[in-house]
Amino acid sequence: MEKRKQTVMKADIQIENLKCGGCAATIKKGILSLEGVNEVEIDIEKSIVSVSSEKESLEEIKSKLSKLGYPEVGDKNTVMHKAKSFVSCAVGRIDS
């Protein structure tokens, strides 16, 4: 039997509300919890989340980012998103 080679999707997503290493820690933990996600890198200065995943889950990743309070640039950035990002930033600082 032939083993099919798993394709890896790589994506860079520019997000809102990213302020510090606490935010980055929360984002990394949240995105790595998604099935198939192999690697997450975060550029705090440019507000970019780079993701490597074994499945086409870009919309799932963007949805998770939004739920954490970090919507993609161009999406709605509501008061609720900003509040969630503030809380997840604090939690990320405590956890890291």
PDB file of N, CA and C in Angstrom:
ATOM      1  N   MET A   1       0.826  -1.182   0.000  1.00  0.00           N
ATOM      2  CA  MET A   1       0.000   0.000   0.000  1.00  0.00           C
ATOM      3  C   MET A   1       0.871   1.247   0.000  1.00  0.00           C
ATOM      4  N   GLU A   2       0.432   2.209  -0.759  1.00  0.00           N
ATOM      5  CA  GLU A   2       1.156   3.485  -0.796  1.00  0.00           C
ATOM      6  C   GLU A   2       0.634   4.401   0.290  1.00  0.00           C
ATOM      7  N   LYS A   3       1.551   5.055   0.930  1.00  0.00           N
ATOM      8  CA  LYS A   3       1.151   6.084   1.890  1.00  0.00           C
ATOM      9  C   LYS A   3       1.074   7.396   1.143  1.00  0.00           C
ATOM     10  N   ARG A   4      -0.031   8.085   1.335  1.00  0.00           N
ATOM     11  CA  ARG A   4      -0.150   9.395   0.706  1.00  0.00           C
ATOM     12  C   ARG A   4       0.572  10.426   1.548  1.00  0.00           C
ATOM     13  N   LYS A   5       1.322  11.253   0.880  1.00  0.00           N
ATOM     14  CA  LYS A   5       2.050  12.299   1.582  1.00  0.00           C
ATOM     15  C   LYS A   5       1.053  13.368   2.041  1.00  0.00           C
ATOM     16  N   GLN A   6       1.156  13.719   3.297  1.00  0.00           N
ATOM     17  CA  GLN A   6       0.271  14.732   3.866  1.00  0.00           C
ATOM     18  C   GLN A   6       0.724  16.114   3.394  1.00  0.00           C
ATOM     19  N   THR A   7      -0.181  16.871   2.813  1.00  0.00           N
ATOM     20  CA  THR A   7       0.162  18.221   2.395  1.00  0.00           C
ATOM     21  C   THR A   7       0.036  19.163   3.586  1.00  0.00           C
ATOM     22  N   VAL A   8       0.881  20.146   3.598  1.00  0.00           N
ATOM     23  CA  VAL A   8       0.873  21.107   4.696  1.00  0.00           C
ATOM     24  C   VAL A   8       0.481  22.476   4.147  1.00  0.00           C
ATOM     25  N   MET A   9      -0.536  23.056   4.767  1.00  0.00           N
ATOM     26  CA  MET A   9      -0.972  24.388   4.405  1.00  0.00           C
ATOM     27  C   MET A   9      -0.212  25.380   5.295  1.00  0.00           C
ATOM     28  N   LYS A  10       0.300  26.422   4.680  1.00  0.00           N
ATOM     29  CA  LYS A  10       0.946  27.489   5.441  1.00  0.00           C
ATOM     30  C   LYS A  10       0.210  28.784   5.140  1.00  0.00           C
ATOM     31  N   ALA A  11      -0.046  29.559   6.181  1.00  0.00           N
ATOM     32  CA  ALA A  11      -0.772  30.808   5.995  1.00  0.00           C
ATOM     33  C   ALA A  11      -0.269  31.862   6.963  1.00  0.00           C
ATOM     34  N   ASP A  12      -0.268  33.089   6.496  1.00  0.00           N
ATOM     35  CA  ASP A  12       0.024  34.244   7.336  1.00  0.00           C
ATOM     36  C   ASP A  12      -1.264  35.046   7.464  1.00  0.00           C
ATOM     37  N   ILE A  13      -1.659  35.332   8.692  1.00  0.00           N
ATOM     38  CA  ILE A  13      -2.896  36.068   8.941  1.00  0.00           C
ATOM     39  C   ILE A  13      -2.555  37.311   9.750  1.00  0.00           C
ATOM     40  N   GLN A  14      -2.886  38.479   9.208  1.00  0.00           N
ATOM     41  CA  GLN A  14      -2.655  39.720   9.946  1.00  0.00           C
ATOM     42  C   GLN A  14      -3.884  39.978  10.808  1.00  0.00           C
ATOM     43  N   ILE A  15      -3.652  40.218  12.094  1.00  0.00           N
ATOM     44  CA  ILE A  15      -4.753  40.330  13.047  1.00  0.00           C
ATOM     45  C   ILE A  15      -4.778  41.683  13.763  1.00  0.00           C
ATOM     46  N   GLU A  16      -5.911  41.941  14.404  1.00  0.00           N
ATOM     47  CA  GLU A  16      -6.105  43.143  15.222  1.00  0.00           C
ATOM     48  C   GLU A  16      -5.808  42.817  16.692  1.00  0.00           C
ATOM     49  N   ASN A  17      -5.549  43.831  17.483  1.00  0.00           N
ATOM     50  CA  ASN A  17      -5.478  43.772  18.946  1.00  0.00           C
ATOM     51  C   ASN A  17      -4.264  43.053  19.531  1.00  0.00           C
ATOM     52  N   LEU A  18      -3.284  42.669  18.729  1.00  0.00           N
ATOM     53  CA  LEU A  18      -2.091  41.994  19.241  1.00  0.00           C
ATOM     54  C   LEU A  18      -1.162  43.043  19.845  1.00  0.00           C
ATOM     55  N   LYS A  19      -0.890  42.905  21.144  1.00  0.00           N
ATOM     56  CA  LYS A  19      -0.120  43.933  21.833  1.00  0.00           C
ATOM     57  C   LYS A  19       1.208  43.456  22.419  1.00  0.00           C
ATOM     58  N   CYS A  20       1.255  42.182  22.869  1.00  0.00           N
ATOM     59  CA  CYS A  20       2.434  41.787  23.638  1.00  0.00           C
ATOM     60  C   CYS A  20       2.643  40.279  23.617  1.00  0.00           C
ATOM     61  N   GLY A  21       3.644  39.839  24.354  1.00  0.00           N
ATOM     62  CA  GLY A  21       3.943  38.419  24.463  1.00  0.00           C
ATOM     63  C   GLY A  21       2.839  37.629  25.148  1.00  0.00           C
ATOM     64  N   GLY A  22       2.083  38.274  26.040  1.00  0.00           N
ATOM     65  CA  GLY A  22       0.944  37.607  26.679  1.00  0.00           C
ATOM     66  C   GLY A  22      -0.113  37.258  25.657  1.00  0.00           C
ATOM     67  N   CYS A  23      -0.411  38.212  24.773  1.00  0.00           N
ATOM     68  CA  CYS A  23      -1.359  37.971  23.677  1.00  0.00           C
ATOM     69  C   CYS A  23      -0.851  36.812  22.819  1.00  0.00           C
ATOM     70  N   ALA A  24       0.421  36.874  22.459  1.00  0.00           N
ATOM     71  CA  ALA A  24       1.017  35.855  21.592  1.00  0.00           C
ATOM     72  C   ALA A  24       0.937  34.476  22.228  1.00  0.00           C
ATOM     73  N   ALA A  25       1.175  34.379  23.534  1.00  0.00           N
ATOM     74  CA  ALA A  25       1.118  33.092  24.232  1.00  0.00           C
ATOM     75  C   ALA A  25      -0.291  32.507  24.180  1.00  0.00           C
ATOM     76  N   THR A  26      -1.303  33.358  24.384  1.00  0.00           N
ATOM     77  CA  THR A  26      -2.691  32.907  24.338  1.00  0.00           C
ATOM     78  C   THR A  26      -3.061  32.445  22.935  1.00  0.00           C
ATOM     79  N   ILE A  27      -2.652  33.209  21.925  1.00  0.00           N
ATOM     80  CA  ILE A  27      -2.948  32.856  20.539  1.00  0.00           C
ATOM     81  C   ILE A  27      -2.296  31.525  20.191  1.00  0.00           C
ATOM     82  N   LYS A  28      -1.029  31.381  20.525  1.00  0.00           N
ATOM     83  CA  LYS A  28      -0.300  30.152  20.196  1.00  0.00           C
ATOM     84  C   LYS A  28      -0.968  28.936  20.838  1.00  0.00           C
ATOM     85  N   LYS A  29      -1.298  29.042  22.116  1.00  0.00           N
ATOM     86  CA  LYS A  29      -1.949  27.945  22.831  1.00  0.00           C
ATOM     87  C   LYS A  29      -3.301  27.618  22.190  1.00  0.00           C
ATOM     88  N   GLY A  30      -4.076  28.635  21.862  1.00  0.00           N
ATOM     89  CA  GLY A  30      -5.399  28.426  21.275  1.00  0.00           C
ATOM     90  C   GLY A  30      -5.353  27.794  19.898  1.00  0.00           C
ATOM     91  N   ILE A  31      -4.458  28.259  19.053  1.00  0.00           N
ATOM     92  CA  ILE A  31      -4.371  27.741  17.684  1.00  0.00           C
ATOM     93  C   ILE A  31      -3.770  26.339  17.672  1.00  0.00           C
ATOM     94  N   LEU A  32      -2.786  26.082  18.532  1.00  0.00           N
ATOM     95  CA  LEU A  32      -2.195  24.741  18.598  1.00  0.00           C
ATOM     96  C   LEU A  32      -3.192  23.697  19.106  1.00  0.00           C
ATOM     97  N   SER A  33      -4.265  24.155  19.767  1.00  0.00           N
ATOM     98  CA  SER A  33      -5.281  23.216  20.253  1.00  0.00           C
ATOM     99  C   SER A  33      -6.170  22.692  19.117  1.00  0.00           C
ATOM    100  N   LEU A  34      -6.111  23.340  17.952  1.00  0.00           N
ATOM    101  CA  LEU A  34      -6.905  22.901  16.805  1.00  0.00           C
ATOM    102  C   LEU A  34      -6.269  21.675  16.160  1.00  0.00           C
ATOM    103  N   GLU A  35      -7.105  20.738  15.758  1.00  0.00           N
ATOM    104  CA  GLU A  35      -6.622  19.498  15.138  1.00  0.00           C
ATOM    105  C   GLU A  35      -5.895  19.805  13.832  1.00  0.00           C
ATOM    106  N   GLY A  36      -4.732  19.196  13.668  1.00  0.00           N
ATOM    107  CA  GLY A  36      -3.970  19.324  12.436  1.00  0.00           C
ATOM    108  C   GLY A  36      -2.966  20.459  12.408  1.00  0.00           C
ATOM    109  N   VAL A  37      -3.032  21.374  13.367  1.00  0.00           N
ATOM    110  CA  VAL A  37      -2.097  22.502  13.393  1.00  0.00           C
ATOM    111  C   VAL A  37      -0.760  22.023  13.937  1.00  0.00           C
ATOM    112  N   ASN A  38       0.292  22.222  13.152  1.00  0.00           N
ATOM    113  CA  ASN A  38       1.630  21.766  13.517  1.00  0.00           C
ATOM    114  C   ASN A  38       2.467  22.840  14.195  1.00  0.00           C
ATOM    115  N   GLU A  39       2.347  24.055  13.688  1.00  0.00           N
ATOM    116  CA  GLU A  39       3.262  25.110  14.125  1.00  0.00           C
ATOM    117  C   GLU A  39       2.569  26.458  14.057  1.00  0.00           C
ATOM    118  N   VAL A  40       2.866  27.310  15.043  1.00  0.00           N
ATOM    119  CA  VAL A  40       2.342  28.670  15.079  1.00  0.00           C
ATOM    120  C   VAL A  40       3.495  29.597  15.430  1.00  0.00           C
ATOM    121  N   GLU A  41       3.703  30.608  14.593  1.00  0.00           N
ATOM    122  CA  GLU A  41       4.697  31.640  14.880  1.00  0.00           C
ATOM    123  C   GLU A  41       3.982  32.982  14.865  1.00  0.00           C
ATOM    124  N   ILE A  42       4.406  33.866  15.762  1.00  0.00           N
ATOM    125  CA  ILE A  42       3.724  35.154  15.884  1.00  0.00           C
ATOM    126  C   ILE A  42       4.738  36.286  15.827  1.00  0.00           C
ATOM    127  N   ASP A  43       4.484  37.226  14.917  1.00  0.00           N
ATOM    128  CA  ASP A  43       5.300  38.435  14.797  1.00  0.00           C
ATOM    129  C   ASP A  43       4.509  39.559  15.459  1.00  0.00           C
ATOM    130  N   ILE A  44       4.878  39.893  16.690  1.00  0.00           N
ATOM    131  CA  ILE A  44       4.124  40.875  17.465  1.00  0.00           C
ATOM    132  C   ILE A  44       4.180  42.254  16.811  1.00  0.00           C
ATOM    133  N   GLU A  45       5.341  42.655  16.316  1.00  0.00           N
ATOM    134  CA  GLU A  45       5.490  43.989  15.720  1.00  0.00           C
ATOM    135  C   GLU A  45       4.615  44.183  14.488  1.00  0.00           C
ATOM    136  N   LYS A  46       4.461  43.132  13.677  1.00  0.00           N
ATOM    137  CA  LYS A  46       3.672  43.235  12.443  1.00  0.00           C
ATOM    138  C   LYS A  46       2.250  42.704  12.609  1.00  0.00           C
ATOM    139  N   SER A  47       1.927  42.167  13.798  1.00  0.00           N
ATOM    140  CA  SER A  47       0.615  41.576  14.083  1.00  0.00           C
ATOM    141  C   SER A  47       0.259  40.468  13.098  1.00  0.00           C
ATOM    142  N   ILE A  48       1.230  39.584  12.847  1.00  0.00           N
ATOM    143  CA  ILE A  48       1.018  38.483  11.908  1.00  0.00           C
ATOM    144  C   ILE A  48       1.161  37.149  12.628  1.00  0.00           C
ATOM    145  N   VAL A  49       0.161  36.279  12.406  1.00  0.00           N
ATOM    146  CA  VAL A  49       0.190  34.911  12.917  1.00  0.00           C
ATOM    147  C   VAL A  49       0.471  34.005  11.723  1.00  0.00           C
ATOM    148  N   SER A  50       1.554  33.236  11.782  1.00  0.00           N
ATOM    149  CA  SER A  50       1.907  32.286  10.728  1.00  0.00           C
ATOM    150  C   SER A  50       1.587  30.888  11.241  1.00  0.00           C
ATOM    151  N   VAL A  51       0.813  30.145  10.430  1.00  0.00           N
ATOM    152  CA  VAL A  51       0.330  28.835  10.844  1.00  0.00           C
ATOM    153  C   VAL A  51       0.690  27.791   9.805  1.00  0.00           C
ATOM    154  N   SER A  52       1.150  26.624  10.270  1.00  0.00           N
ATOM    155  CA  SER A  52       1.340  25.450   9.417  1.00  0.00           C
ATOM    156  C   SER A  52       0.356  24.397   9.904  1.00  0.00           C
ATOM    157  N   SER A  53      -0.448  23.876   8.952  1.00  0.00           N
ATOM    158  CA  SER A  53      -1.480  22.914   9.318  1.00  0.00           C
ATOM    159  C   SER A  53      -1.522  21.780   8.308  1.00  0.00           C
ATOM    160  N   GLU A  54      -1.885  20.582   8.786  1.00  0.00           N
ATOM    161  CA  GLU A  54      -1.990  19.418   7.917  1.00  0.00           C
ATOM    162  C   GLU A  54      -3.313  19.356   7.183  1.00  0.00           C
ATOM    163  N   LYS A  55      -4.221  20.241   7.503  1.00  0.00           N
ATOM    164  CA  LYS A  55      -5.492  20.234   6.798  1.00  0.00           C
ATOM    165  C   LYS A  55      -5.884  21.655   6.436  1.00  0.00           C
ATOM    166  N   GLU A  56      -6.759  21.753   5.466  1.00  0.00           N
ATOM    167  CA  GLU A  56      -7.221  23.073   5.028  1.00  0.00           C
ATOM    168  C   GLU A  56      -8.190  23.624   6.067  1.00  0.00           C
ATOM    169  N   SER A  57      -7.674  24.290   7.053  1.00  0.00           N
ATOM    170  CA  SER A  57      -8.519  24.761   8.154  1.00  0.00           C
ATOM    171  C   SER A  57      -8.374  26.261   8.385  1.00  0.00           C
ATOM    172  N   LEU A  58      -8.124  27.001   7.311  1.00  0.00           N
ATOM    173  CA  LEU A  58      -7.883  28.435   7.446  1.00  0.00           C
ATOM    174  C   LEU A  58      -9.078  29.158   8.075  1.00  0.00           C
ATOM    175  N   GLU A  59     -10.291  28.817   7.646  1.00  0.00           N
ATOM    176  CA  GLU A  59     -11.471  29.476   8.212  1.00  0.00           C
ATOM    177  C   GLU A  59     -11.634  29.117   9.688  1.00  0.00           C
ATOM    178  N   GLU A  60     -11.322  27.874  10.035  1.00  0.00           N
ATOM    179  CA  GLU A  60     -11.392  27.441  11.435  1.00  0.00           C
ATOM    180  C   GLU A  60     -10.370  28.218  12.275  1.00  0.00           C
ATOM    181  N   ILE A  61      -9.192  28.421  11.730  1.00  0.00           N
ATOM    182  CA  ILE A  61      -8.142  29.171  12.427  1.00  0.00           C
ATOM    183  C   ILE A  61      -8.563  30.627  12.604  1.00  0.00           C
ATOM    184  N   LYS A  62      -9.085  31.231  11.554  1.00  0.00           N
ATOM    185  CA  LYS A  62      -9.534  32.631  11.641  1.00  0.00           C
ATOM    186  C   LYS A  62     -10.673  32.776  12.645  1.00  0.00           C
ATOM    187  N   SER A  63     -11.564  31.792  12.674  1.00  0.00           N
ATOM    188  CA  SER A  63     -12.677  31.811  13.620  1.00  0.00           C
ATOM    189  C   SER A  63     -12.162  31.726  15.058  1.00  0.00           C
ATOM    190  N   LYS A  64     -11.191  30.854  15.290  1.00  0.00           N
ATOM    191  CA  LYS A  64     -10.604  30.705  16.626  1.00  0.00           C
ATOM    192  C   LYS A  64      -9.921  32.006  17.052  1.00  0.00           C
ATOM    193  N   LEU A  65      -9.171  32.622  16.135  1.00  0.00           N
ATOM    194  CA  LEU A  65      -8.517  33.899  16.434  1.00  0.00           C
ATOM    195  C   LEU A  65      -9.552  34.950  16.845  1.00  0.00           C
ATOM    196  N   SER A  66     -10.639  35.013  16.095  1.00  0.00           N
ATOM    197  CA  SER A  66     -11.699  35.978  16.385  1.00  0.00           C
ATOM    198  C   SER A  66     -12.319  35.715  17.753  1.00  0.00           C
ATOM    199  N   LYS A  67     -12.570  34.434  18.065  1.00  0.00           N
ATOM    200  CA  LYS A  67     -13.148  34.079  19.366  1.00  0.00           C
ATOM    201  C   LYS A  67     -12.215  34.436  20.517  1.00  0.00           C
ATOM    202  N   LEU A  68     -10.908  34.392  20.262  1.00  0.00           N
ATOM    203  CA  LEU A  68      -9.932  34.768  21.288  1.00  0.00           C
ATOM    204  C   LEU A  68      -9.825  36.288  21.440  1.00  0.00           C
ATOM    205  N   GLY A  69     -10.405  37.049  20.489  1.00  0.00           N
ATOM    206  CA  GLY A  69     -10.348  38.511  20.542  1.00  0.00           C
ATOM    207  C   GLY A  69      -9.388  39.122  19.546  1.00  0.00           C
ATOM    208  N   TYR A  70      -8.938  38.323  18.568  1.00  0.00           N
ATOM    209  CA  TYR A  70      -7.956  38.791  17.588  1.00  0.00           C
ATOM    210  C   TYR A  70      -8.465  38.538  16.163  1.00  0.00           C
ATOM    211  N   PRO A  71      -9.450  39.328  15.716  1.00  0.00           N
ATOM    212  CA  PRO A  71      -9.984  39.114  14.365  1.00  0.00           C
ATOM    213  C   PRO A  71      -8.960  39.498  13.297  1.00  0.00           C
ATOM    214  N   GLU A  72      -9.138  38.915  12.125  1.00  0.00           N
ATOM    215  CA  GLU A  72      -8.271  39.247  10.999  1.00  0.00           C
ATOM    216  C   GLU A  72      -8.485  40.712  10.615  1.00  0.00           C
ATOM    217  N   VAL A  73      -7.420  41.375  10.189  1.00  0.00           N
ATOM    218  CA  VAL A  73      -7.531  42.759   9.720  1.00  0.00           C
ATOM    219  C   VAL A  73      -8.550  42.786   8.587  1.00  0.00           C
ATOM    220  N   GLY A  74      -9.491  43.716   8.659  1.00  0.00           N
ATOM    221  CA  GLY A  74     -10.538  43.810   7.653  1.00  0.00           C
ATOM    222  C   GLY A  74     -11.862  43.249   8.141  1.00  0.00           C
ATOM    223  N   ASP A  75     -11.820  42.346   9.137  1.00  0.00           N
ATOM    224  CA  ASP A  75     -13.048  41.850   9.754  1.00  0.00           C
ATOM    225  C   ASP A  75     -13.493  42.842  10.815  1.00  0.00           C
ATOM    226  N   LYS A  76     -14.699  42.652  11.329  1.00  0.00           N
ATOM    227  CA  LYS A  76     -15.193  43.522  12.390  1.00  0.00           C
ATOM    228  C   LYS A  76     -14.313  43.370  13.623  1.00  0.00           C
ATOM    229  N   ASN A  77     -13.925  44.497  14.202  1.00  0.00           N
ATOM    230  CA  ASN A  77     -13.164  44.519  15.447  1.00  0.00           C
ATOM    231  C   ASN A  77     -14.027  45.229  16.479  1.00  0.00           C
ATOM    232  N   THR A  78     -14.943  44.471  17.084  1.00  0.00           N
ATOM    233  CA  THR A  78     -15.931  45.040  17.983  1.00  0.00           C
ATOM    234  C   THR A  78     -15.351  45.304  19.370  1.00  0.00           C
ATOM    235  N   VAL A  79     -16.138  45.980  20.186  1.00  0.00           N
ATOM    236  CA  VAL A  79     -15.764  46.211  21.579  1.00  0.00           C
ATOM    237  C   VAL A  79     -15.576  44.859  22.278  1.00  0.00           C
ATOM    238  N   MET A  80     -16.405  43.867  21.910  1.00  0.00           N
ATOM    239  CA  MET A  80     -16.288  42.531  22.509  1.00  0.00           C
ATOM    240  C   MET A  80     -14.945  41.888  22.152  1.00  0.00           C
ATOM    241  N   HIS A  81     -14.505  42.033  20.888  1.00  0.00           N
ATOM    242  CA  HIS A  81     -13.197  41.512  20.491  1.00  0.00           C
ATOM    243  C   HIS A  81     -12.091  42.162  21.329  1.00  0.00           C
ATOM    244  N   LYS A  82     -12.190  43.477  21.475  1.00  0.00           N
ATOM    245  CA  LYS A  82     -11.164  44.202  22.222  1.00  0.00           C
ATOM    246  C   LYS A  82     -11.153  43.779  23.686  1.00  0.00           C
ATOM    247  N   ALA A  83     -12.325  43.559  24.270  1.00  0.00           N
ATOM    248  CA  ALA A  83     -12.409  43.103  25.661  1.00  0.00           C
ATOM    249  C   ALA A  83     -11.823  41.702  25.807  1.00  0.00           C
ATOM    250  N   LYS A  84     -12.169  40.809  24.879  1.00  0.00           N
ATOM    251  CA  LYS A  84     -11.639  39.446  24.929  1.00  0.00           C
ATOM    252  C   LYS A  84     -10.122  39.450  24.775  1.00  0.00           C
ATOM    253  N   SER A  85      -9.595  40.291  23.881  1.00  0.00           N
ATOM    254  CA  SER A  85      -8.143  40.328  23.684  1.00  0.00           C
ATOM    255  C   SER A  85      -7.451  40.848  24.942  1.00  0.00           C
ATOM    256  N   PHE A  86      -8.087  41.792  25.635  1.00  0.00           N
ATOM    257  CA  PHE A  86      -7.520  42.315  26.876  1.00  0.00           C
ATOM    258  C   PHE A  86      -7.421  41.204  27.918  1.00  0.00           C
ATOM    259  N   VAL A  87      -8.493  40.413  28.052  1.00  0.00           N
ATOM    260  CA  VAL A  87      -8.509  39.316  29.019  1.00  0.00           C
ATOM    261  C   VAL A  87      -7.508  38.237  28.616  1.00  0.00           C
ATOM    262  N   SER A  88      -7.495  37.858  27.336  1.00  0.00           N
ATOM    263  CA  SER A  88      -6.580  36.795  26.911  1.00  0.00           C
ATOM    264  C   SER A  88      -5.129  37.249  27.000  1.00  0.00           C
ATOM    265  N   CYS A  89      -4.892  38.530  26.844  1.00  0.00           N
ATOM    266  CA  CYS A  89      -3.543  39.089  27.031  1.00  0.00           C
ATOM    267  C   CYS A  89      -3.106  38.874  28.480  1.00  0.00           C
ATOM    268  N   ALA A  90      -3.976  39.195  29.416  1.00  0.00           N
ATOM    269  CA  ALA A  90      -3.657  39.038  30.840  1.00  0.00           C
ATOM    270  C   ALA A  90      -3.434  37.570  31.181  1.00  0.00           C
ATOM    271  N   VAL A  91      -4.293  36.698  30.671  1.00  0.00           N
ATOM    272  CA  VAL A  91      -4.163  35.264  30.929  1.00  0.00           C
ATOM    273  C   VAL A  91      -2.852  34.743  30.340  1.00  0.00           C
ATOM    274  N   GLY A  92      -2.513  35.189  29.140  1.00  0.00           N
ATOM    275  CA  GLY A  92      -1.263  34.780  28.493  1.00  0.00           C
ATOM    276  C   GLY A  92      -0.046  35.202  29.296  1.00  0.00           C
ATOM    277  N   ARG A  93      -0.109  36.351  29.923  1.00  0.00           N
ATOM    278  CA  ARG A  93       1.007  36.829  30.742  1.00  0.00           C
ATOM    279  C   ARG A  93       1.176  35.955  31.983  1.00  0.00           C
ATOM    280  N   ILE A  94       0.045  35.539  32.550  1.00  0.00           N
ATOM    281  CA  ILE A  94       0.072  34.710  33.747  1.00  0.00           C
ATOM    282  C   ILE A  94       0.611  33.319  33.408  1.00  0.00           C
ATOM    283  N   ASP A  95       0.137  32.753  32.288  1.00  0.00           N
ATOM    284  CA  ASP A  95       0.525  31.402  31.881  1.00  0.00           C
ATOM    285  C   ASP A  95       1.976  31.287  31.428  1.00  0.00           C
ATOM    286  N   SER A  96       2.526  32.381  30.887  1.00  0.00           N
ATOM    287  CA  SER A  96       3.888  32.279  30.322  1.00  0.00           C
ATOM    288  C   SER A  96       4.956  32.635  31.322  1.00  0.00           C
TER     289      SER A  96
END
